[in-house]
Short mmCIF file of C-alpha atoms in Angstrom, two decimals:
data_model
loop_
_atom_site.label_atom_id
_atom_site.label_comp_id
_atom_site.label_asym_id
_atom_site.label_seq_id
_atom_site.Cartn_x
_atom_site.Cartn_y
_atom_site.Cartn_z
CA MET A 57 65.68 62.94 118.25
CA PRO A 58 65.49 66.16 120.27
CA GLU A 59 64.60 69.34 118.43
CA LYS A 60 67.64 71.23 117.14
CA LYS A 61 68.57 74.33 119.13
CA LEU A 62 67.92 77.74 117.65
CA ASP A 63 70.77 79.72 116.17
CA LEU A 64 70.83 83.26 117.43
CA LEU A 65 69.94 85.96 114.95
CA GLN A 66 72.38 88.79 114.56
CA GLY A 67 71.80 91.42 117.22
CA THR A 68 69.51 89.31 119.36
CA LEU A 69 72.17 88.38 121.89
CA ASP A 70 72.86 92.05 122.72
CA LEU A 71 69.17 92.58 123.37
CA MET A 72 68.94 89.44 125.53
CA VAL A 73 71.88 90.60 127.61
CA LEU A 74 70.34 94.04 128.11
CA GLN A 75 67.00 92.52 129.11
CA THR A 76 68.68 90.07 131.51
CA LEU A 77 70.60 92.85 133.23
CA ALA A 78 67.49 95.04 133.40
CA ALA A 79 65.54 92.23 135.01
CA MET A 80 68.19 90.79 137.32
CA GLY A 81 70.36 93.74 138.28
CA SER A 82 74.08 93.26 138.53
CA LEU A 83 75.40 89.95 137.16
CA HIS A 84 78.68 88.42 136.01
CA GLY A 85 79.18 86.93 132.55
CA TYR A 86 78.47 83.35 133.61
CA GLY A 87 75.34 84.43 135.42
CA ILE A 88 74.06 86.27 132.35
CA ALA A 89 74.72 83.27 130.13
CA ARG A 90 72.92 80.87 132.51
CA ARG A 91 69.96 83.24 132.87
CA ILE A 92 69.53 83.47 129.14
CA GLU A 93 69.72 79.69 128.81
CA GLN A 94 67.17 79.19 131.55
CA ALA A 95 64.82 81.90 130.30
CA SER A 96 64.85 80.44 126.83
CA GLY A 97 64.14 76.98 128.21
CA ASP A 98 67.49 75.81 126.90
CA ALA A 99 66.14 76.21 123.39
CA VAL A 100 68.84 78.63 122.32
CA LEU A 101 72.21 77.49 121.06
CA LEU A 102 74.48 79.74 123.05
CA ASN A 103 78.20 79.30 123.16
CA GLN A 104 78.67 80.99 126.48
CA GLY A 105 81.98 82.47 125.36
CA THR A 106 80.30 84.60 122.69
CA ILE A 107 78.59 86.58 125.40
CA TYR A 108 81.84 88.40 126.11
CA ALA A 109 81.99 89.98 122.65
CA SER A 110 78.47 91.20 123.24
CA LEU A 111 79.39 92.56 126.68
CA VAL A 112 82.33 94.52 125.24
CA ARG A 113 80.13 95.97 122.53
CA LEU A 114 77.44 97.08 124.96
CA GLN A 115 79.99 98.53 127.31
CA GLN A 116 81.67 100.53 124.53
CA ARG A 117 78.30 102.00 123.56
CA GLY A 118 77.76 103.05 127.13
CA TRP A 119 74.68 100.87 127.64
CA ILE A 120 76.14 98.76 130.44
CA SER A 121 78.89 99.32 132.99
CA ALA A 122 81.29 96.80 134.49
CA GLU A 123 83.12 96.44 137.76
CA TRP A 124 85.22 93.73 139.36
CA GLY A 125 83.75 92.39 142.54
CA THR A 126 83.31 89.29 144.66
CA SER A 127 80.56 86.74 144.20
CA ASP A 128 78.44 85.10 146.93
CA ASN A 129 80.84 82.19 147.10
CA ASN A 130 83.83 84.51 147.37
CA ARG A 131 85.05 84.25 143.83
CA LYS A 132 86.39 87.27 141.95
CA ALA A 133 84.23 88.16 138.96
CA LYS A 134 83.39 91.10 136.76
CA PHE A 135 79.87 92.33 137.40
CA TYR A 136 77.81 94.10 134.79
CA SER A 137 74.82 96.37 135.27
CA ILE A 138 72.64 98.28 132.84
CA THR A 139 72.96 102.06 132.59
CA LYS A 140 70.23 104.64 132.11
CA ARG A 141 71.04 104.91 128.42
CA GLY A 142 71.03 101.14 128.26
CA ARG A 143 67.47 101.06 129.56
CA GLN A 144 66.38 103.59 126.94
CA GLN A 145 68.01 101.49 124.26
CA LEU A 146 66.40 98.35 125.61
CA ALA A 147 62.94 99.93 125.43
CA LYS A 148 63.54 100.91 121.81
CA ASP A 149 64.95 97.54 120.76
CA ALA A 150 62.31 95.54 122.60
CA ALA A 151 59.53 97.49 120.91
CA TYR A 152 61.19 96.86 117.56
CA TRP A 153 61.47 93.11 118.15
CA GLN A 154 57.92 92.83 119.35
CA ARG A 155 56.64 94.59 116.26
CA LEU A 156 58.81 92.46 114.02
CA SER A 157 57.81 89.18 115.60
CA GLY A 158 54.16 90.23 115.53
CA VAL A 159 54.40 90.95 111.80
CA MET A 160 56.25 87.70 111.18
CA GLY A 161 53.62 85.79 113.13
CA ARG A 162 50.76 87.31 111.11
CA VAL A 163 52.48 86.74 107.79
CA LEU A 164 53.32 83.15 108.60
CA ALA A 165 49.77 82.52 109.82
CA MET A 166 48.44 83.19 106.32
CA PRO A 167 46.49 80.11 105.24
CA GLY A 168 47.89 78.48 102.14
CA GLU A 169 47.87 75.31 100.06
CA GLY A 170 51.09 73.82 101.31
CA GLY A 171 53.07 74.37 104.46
CA GLY A 172 50.04 75.67 106.39
CA ARG A 173 49.32 74.26 109.76
CA MET B 141 76.41 109.60 119.15
CA ASP B 142 76.66 106.00 120.33
CA ALA B 143 78.54 105.10 117.18
CA LEU B 144 81.08 107.85 117.89
CA ARG B 145 81.44 106.73 121.48
CA GLN B 146 82.00 103.19 120.29
CA ALA B 147 84.58 104.25 117.71
CA LEU B 148 86.53 106.13 120.36
CA ALA B 149 86.34 103.18 122.73
CA ARG B 150 87.63 100.89 119.98
CA LEU B 151 90.51 103.26 119.29
CA ARG B 152 91.38 103.39 122.97
CA ALA B 153 91.22 99.60 123.17
CA PHE B 154 93.55 99.32 120.19
CA PHE B 155 96.33 100.97 122.19
CA ARG B 156 95.63 99.08 125.42
CA LYS B 157 95.77 95.50 124.24
CA ALA B 158 97.85 93.97 127.03
CA PRO B 159 95.82 95.16 130.04
CA LEU B 160 92.54 94.45 128.28
CA ASP B 161 93.70 90.97 127.35
CA ARG B 162 94.67 90.27 130.95
CA ASP B 163 91.28 91.49 132.08
CA MET B 164 89.51 89.32 129.51
CA GLU B 165 91.46 86.21 130.46
CA ALA B 166 90.77 86.71 134.13
CA GLU B 167 87.10 87.14 133.35
CA MET B 168 86.91 83.99 131.23
CA ALA B 169 88.82 81.99 133.83
CA SER B 170 86.33 83.07 136.47
CA HIS B 171 83.50 82.11 134.11
CA LEU B 172 84.90 78.58 133.77
CA ALA B 173 85.40 78.37 137.53
CA PHE B 174 81.73 79.20 138.10
CA ALA B 175 80.69 76.62 135.53
CA ILE B 176 82.88 73.87 137.03
CA GLU B 177 81.60 74.65 140.48
CA GLU B 178 78.01 74.35 139.35
CA ASN B 179 78.76 71.10 137.52
CA LEU B 180 80.39 69.65 140.64
CA GLN B 181 77.33 70.56 142.65
CA ARG B 182 75.23 68.66 140.12
CA GLY B 183 77.33 65.63 141.05
CA LEU B 184 79.66 65.35 138.08
CA SER B 185 83.19 64.06 138.48
CA PRO B 186 85.85 66.81 138.52
CA GLN B 187 87.07 65.70 135.10
CA GLU B 188 83.62 65.67 133.56
CA ALA B 189 82.74 68.97 135.25
CA GLY B 190 85.75 70.64 133.59
CA ARG B 191 85.02 69.05 130.22
CA GLN B 192 81.37 70.13 130.17
CA ALA B 193 82.24 73.67 131.28
CA LEU B 194 84.55 73.97 128.28
CA VAL B 195 81.94 72.48 125.94
CA ARG B 196 79.31 74.98 127.06
CA PHE B 197 81.79 77.82 126.77
CA GLY B 198 82.38 76.81 123.16
CA GLY B 199 86.00 77.35 122.26
CA VAL B 200 88.06 79.62 124.45
CA ALA B 201 90.36 80.74 121.64
CA GLN B 202 87.45 81.66 119.34
CA SER B 203 85.71 83.54 122.12
CA LYS B 204 88.85 85.54 122.84
CA GLU B 205 89.19 86.32 119.15
CA LYS B 206 85.57 87.49 118.94
CA HIS B 207 86.08 89.57 122.04
CA ARG B 208 89.12 91.25 120.52
CA GLU B 209 87.29 91.88 117.25
CA ALA B 210 84.39 93.51 119.04
CA ARG B 211 86.72 95.51 121.22
CA GLY B 212 89.44 96.98 119.02
CA LEU B 213 90.22 97.68 115.38
CA PRO B 214 90.58 94.26 113.76
CA ALA B 215 91.22 95.65 110.29
CA LEU B 216 94.16 97.66 111.58
CA ASP B 217 95.46 94.65 113.48
CA VAL B 218 95.42 92.59 110.29
CA LEU B 219 97.14 95.36 108.37
CA ILE B 220 99.93 95.57 110.92
CA GLN B 221 100.31 91.81 110.84
CA ASP B 222 100.61 91.89 107.06
CA LEU B 223 103.18 94.66 107.19
CA ARG B 224 105.25 92.75 109.72
CA TYR B 225 105.12 89.68 107.55
CA THR B 226 106.14 91.74 104.51
CA PHE B 227 109.17 93.20 106.21
CA ARG B 228 110.20 89.80 107.57
CA THR B 229 110.03 88.33 104.07
CA LEU B 230 111.95 91.21 102.56
CA ARG B 231 114.65 90.92 105.19
CA ARG B 232 115.05 87.23 104.51
CA ASP B 233 115.46 87.74 100.77
CA ARG B 234 117.73 90.75 100.49
CA GLY B 235 118.55 90.31 96.81
CA PHE B 236 114.92 90.45 95.85
CA ALA B 237 114.29 93.35 98.22
CA SER B 238 117.08 95.46 96.76
CA VAL B 239 115.97 94.78 93.19
CA ALA B 240 112.42 95.70 94.10
CA VAL B 241 113.54 98.91 95.79
CA LEU B 242 115.73 99.77 92.82
CA ILE B 243 112.90 99.23 90.35
CA LEU B 244 110.58 101.35 92.47
CA ALA B 245 113.20 104.10 92.67
CA LEU B 246 113.72 104.07 88.91
CA GLY B 247 110.00 104.11 88.27
CA ILE B 248 109.35 106.98 90.64
CA GLY B 249 112.33 108.90 89.29
CA ALA B 250 111.22 108.48 85.69
CA ASN B 251 107.72 109.59 86.62
CA ILE B 252 108.98 112.72 88.32
CA ALA B 253 111.20 113.57 85.37
CA VAL B 254 108.38 113.18 82.86
CA PHE B 255 105.95 115.03 85.05
CA SER B 256 108.22 118.02 85.54
CA VAL B 257 108.62 118.35 81.77
CA VAL B 258 104.92 117.91 81.09
CA ASN B 259 104.03 120.31 83.88
CA THR B 260 106.30 123.02 82.52
CA ILE B 261 105.37 122.61 78.89
CA LEU B 262 101.76 121.49 78.91
CA LEU B 263 100.10 121.97 82.27
CA ARG B 264 101.36 125.21 83.75
CA PRO B 265 99.56 128.11 82.14
CA LEU B 266 101.48 130.89 80.45
CA PRO B 267 102.14 133.79 82.81
CA PHE B 268 99.83 136.11 80.89
CA ARG B 269 96.28 137.33 81.16
CA ASP B 270 93.78 134.75 79.81
CA PRO B 271 96.49 132.31 78.74
CA GLN B 272 93.89 129.89 77.37
CA ARG B 273 92.90 132.49 74.78
CA LEU B 274 96.40 133.00 73.41
CA VAL B 275 97.31 131.46 70.09
CA TRP B 276 100.71 131.33 68.51
CA MET B 277 100.50 131.56 64.75
CA ALA B 278 103.18 129.75 62.81
CA SER B 279 103.39 129.03 59.11
CA GLU B 280 104.11 125.52 57.93
CA ARG B 281 107.17 126.07 55.91
CA GLY B 282 108.96 123.03 57.24
CA VAL B 283 112.73 122.88 57.31
CA GLY B 284 114.82 125.19 59.42
CA GLY B 285 113.06 124.86 62.74
CA LEU B 286 111.54 127.96 64.28
CA SER B 287 113.48 130.22 61.89
CA ALA B 288 111.31 128.94 59.06
CA VAL B 289 107.94 129.63 60.67
CA THR B 290 108.09 133.42 60.83
CA TYR B 291 106.04 135.94 58.86
CA THR B 292 107.13 139.05 57.05
CA VAL B 293 105.98 142.40 58.38
CA ALA B 294 103.73 142.70 55.34
CA ALA B 295 102.05 139.38 56.14
CA TYR B 296 101.68 140.43 59.75
CA GLU B 297 99.97 143.64 58.72
CA GLU B 298 97.63 141.65 56.49
CA PHE B 299 96.71 139.51 59.44
CA GLN B 300 95.95 142.58 61.47
CA ARG B 301 93.85 144.13 58.75
CA HIS B 302 91.75 141.04 58.07
CA ASN B 303 91.60 139.76 61.62
CA ARG B 304 88.10 138.85 62.75
CA SER B 305 88.71 135.77 64.83
CA PHE B 306 91.01 137.29 67.41
CA GLN B 307 90.77 140.22 69.72
CA ASP B 308 94.16 141.35 68.55
CA VAL B 309 97.12 140.20 66.50
CA THR B 310 100.60 141.14 67.59
CA GLY B 311 104.18 140.24 66.83
CA TYR B 312 107.77 140.39 67.94
CA ASP B 313 111.12 140.20 66.21
CA PRO B 314 112.05 136.55 66.59
CA PHE B 315 115.70 137.01 65.69
CA PHE B 316 116.80 138.60 68.91
CA GLY B 317 119.16 135.99 70.31
CA ASP B 318 122.30 136.73 68.32
CA SER B 319 121.48 140.29 67.38
CA ASP B 320 124.00 142.93 68.43
CA PHE B 321 121.05 145.15 69.13
CA THR B 322 121.61 145.22 72.86
CA LYS B 323 125.17 146.09 73.66
CA LEU B 324 125.05 148.35 76.68
CA THR B 325 127.79 150.93 77.03
CA GLY B 326 128.36 153.97 79.19
CA ARG B 327 127.19 152.27 82.40
CA GLY B 328 130.29 150.75 83.89
CA GLU B 329 131.63 147.75 82.02
CA PRO B 330 130.13 147.35 78.55
CA GLN B 331 127.91 144.29 78.46
CA GLU B 332 125.83 142.16 76.15
CA LEU B 333 122.17 142.04 77.02
CA SER B 334 119.35 140.05 75.55
CA GLY B 335 116.32 141.95 74.41
CA VAL B 336 113.48 141.57 72.02
CA ARG B 337 111.82 144.09 69.76
CA VAL B 338 108.09 143.98 70.01
CA ALA B 339 105.14 145.50 68.22
CA GLU B 340 103.20 148.34 69.78
CA ASN B 341 100.30 146.18 70.96
CA PHE B 342 102.49 143.26 72.10
CA LEU B 343 102.55 143.95 75.83
CA PRO B 344 98.93 145.17 76.09
CA THR B 345 97.75 142.05 74.22
CA LEU B 346 99.47 139.82 76.74
CA GLY B 347 98.11 141.92 79.58
CA VAL B 348 101.58 142.86 80.81
CA GLN B 349 101.73 145.90 83.06
CA PRO B 350 104.86 147.82 83.97
CA ALA B 351 105.99 147.89 87.60
CA LEU B 352 107.32 151.37 87.07
CA GLY B 353 106.79 153.95 84.36
CA ARG B 354 104.66 153.04 81.35
CA LEU B 355 104.47 150.90 78.23
CA PHE B 356 105.41 152.16 74.80
CA THR B 357 103.50 154.97 73.14
CA PRO B 358 102.43 154.85 69.47
CA GLU B 359 104.93 157.56 68.79
CA GLU B 360 107.76 155.34 70.01
CA CYS B 361 106.58 152.50 67.81
CA ARG B 362 106.59 154.34 64.52
CA LYS B 363 109.49 153.79 62.20
CA GLY B 364 112.11 156.36 62.94
CA GLY B 365 110.33 157.35 66.15
CA ARG B 366 111.89 157.97 69.53
CA LEU B 367 113.93 155.00 70.79
CA ALA B 368 112.53 153.55 73.98
CA VAL B 369 113.24 150.55 76.20
CA LEU B 370 111.52 148.72 79.05
CA LEU B 371 113.78 146.96 81.54
CA GLY B 372 113.29 143.47 82.91
CA HIS B 373 112.67 143.43 86.63
CA SER B 374 115.68 141.43 87.82
CA PHE B 375 118.02 143.21 85.39
CA TRP B 376 116.82 146.46 86.87
CA GLN B 377 117.49 145.20 90.38
CA ARG B 378 120.92 143.85 89.49
CA GLN B 379 122.21 146.61 87.30
CA PHE B 380 120.58 149.69 88.80
CA ALA B 381 120.04 148.52 92.39
CA ALA B 382 116.28 148.86 91.86
CA ASP B 383 116.59 152.60 91.55
CA PRO B 384 113.24 154.01 90.41
CA ALA B 385 114.98 157.15 89.16
CA ILE B 386 116.19 155.15 86.15
CA VAL B 387 112.87 155.79 84.44
CA GLY B 388 113.34 158.70 82.10
CA GLN B 389 117.10 158.31 81.88
CA ALA B 390 118.93 157.32 78.73
CA LEU B 391 120.74 154.04 78.08
CA VAL B 392 123.20 153.65 75.26
CA LEU B 393 122.45 150.45 73.41
CA ASN B 394 124.53 149.77 70.33
CA ASN B 395 125.73 153.35 70.40
CA ARG B 396 122.19 154.71 70.15
CA PRO B 397 120.47 156.44 73.04
CA PHE B 398 117.28 154.78 74.30
CA THR B 399 115.00 156.32 76.88
CA VAL B 400 114.03 154.00 79.71
CA VAL B 401 110.26 154.37 79.85
CA GLY B 402 109.55 151.74 82.46
CA VAL B 403 110.38 148.55 84.32
CA LEU B 404 108.44 145.32 83.90
CA ARG B 405 106.87 143.45 86.75
CA HIS B 406 108.47 140.44 88.32
CA PRO B 407 108.44 137.71 87.11
CA SER B 408 109.43 138.98 83.73
CA ILE B 409 107.89 137.62 80.61
CA SER B 410 110.76 135.58 79.27
CA ALA B 411 114.41 135.34 80.16
CA PRO B 412 114.88 137.25 83.35
CA SER B 413 117.31 140.10 82.98
CA SER B 414 116.18 140.97 79.52
CA PRO B 415 115.51 144.63 78.91
CA TRP B 416 112.44 144.75 76.75
CA SER B 417 112.81 147.20 74.00
CA GLU B 418 111.05 148.63 71.05
CA ASP B 419 112.24 150.93 68.43
CA GLY B 420 109.41 150.38 66.01
CA TYR B 421 109.31 147.82 63.32
CA ARG B 422 112.18 148.01 60.95
CA ARG B 423 110.51 146.89 57.85
CA PRO B 424 113.37 145.21 56.03
CA GLY B 425 115.37 142.78 58.07
CA TYR B 426 112.34 140.91 59.23
CA HIS B 427 113.29 137.94 57.10
CA GLY B 428 115.43 135.16 58.44
#
């Protein structure tokens, strides 16, 4: 039986979207969703549709901007790119997540009677 | 800052539902088109390509709903929906609606009636200086209503002599309503006025100041002293056209000449249009 996919923690999707846009430049919603899936090695359970709620939220906060355009294969799509304030926010959030995951890693690495590896 | 920006954006979105919905649907359609295209390139049949694109998208309706929730003011949307539903239900069942409206109207009306009484009697302070420090002394002699709770002048003077608890004790003649004390003659048509005889310290105790002239002097309050009267403000305006020269003139009340020593401020203490008067305490005749 394949390993179950990870549920996304609250707030993580927004950060993933920001990071994807920072790394890849301008992308449409489908492109962002596929990038996240690929980057996570398809380990994340992502209903691609949920990405649009995240995109609206980020746009309303002024962290990304959107514009309709035409894709490589001549299809109309809305393209998103990260703003300057979005980059600042990304730096802050990324630092927070790295600290948090570092702490979680150390705490979970504590040797114990049961459950230890 | 970002939170404020987001709140404003949500508010804007709330009023621009139709264009934003069109935009969202176009965007999601293009998303599915990309997905199908990629699936076809991977060699899936057109049918399977469409099916898998929808599976990966994960519920178009739910995604739209989430999009709208993130975009606008979902709580307000729900409230408006509920209100619409309420009005539809009420319109369908008119009998119930009219009974409900009637009961509400009666309830609100009764509340207003009770409140206006309570406000006048209990809540609104008396129009005097330090109204919370005023006490009305009444004896408990039972039958006869207010007529039975008066004191004799002698008792009143005892109170004044032994008073320690109050800054001052004062009194007025309570039987002024039907007295023929205030029949005004010699100024046009004779007329009945309402007035009240008060003790020397009555107006100062209540902190009442005259608008014109002065309050009573001790000399005017002694028995057999000079007869003096203070006019109520609106009576003064009505009867004497607010003429300040009235102070110092004489008024004939019950065939006795009273000097007008002043005019009270507006609003007057009790019934408007009552000339306040004082001719000293008449010792007998203070019983009911």
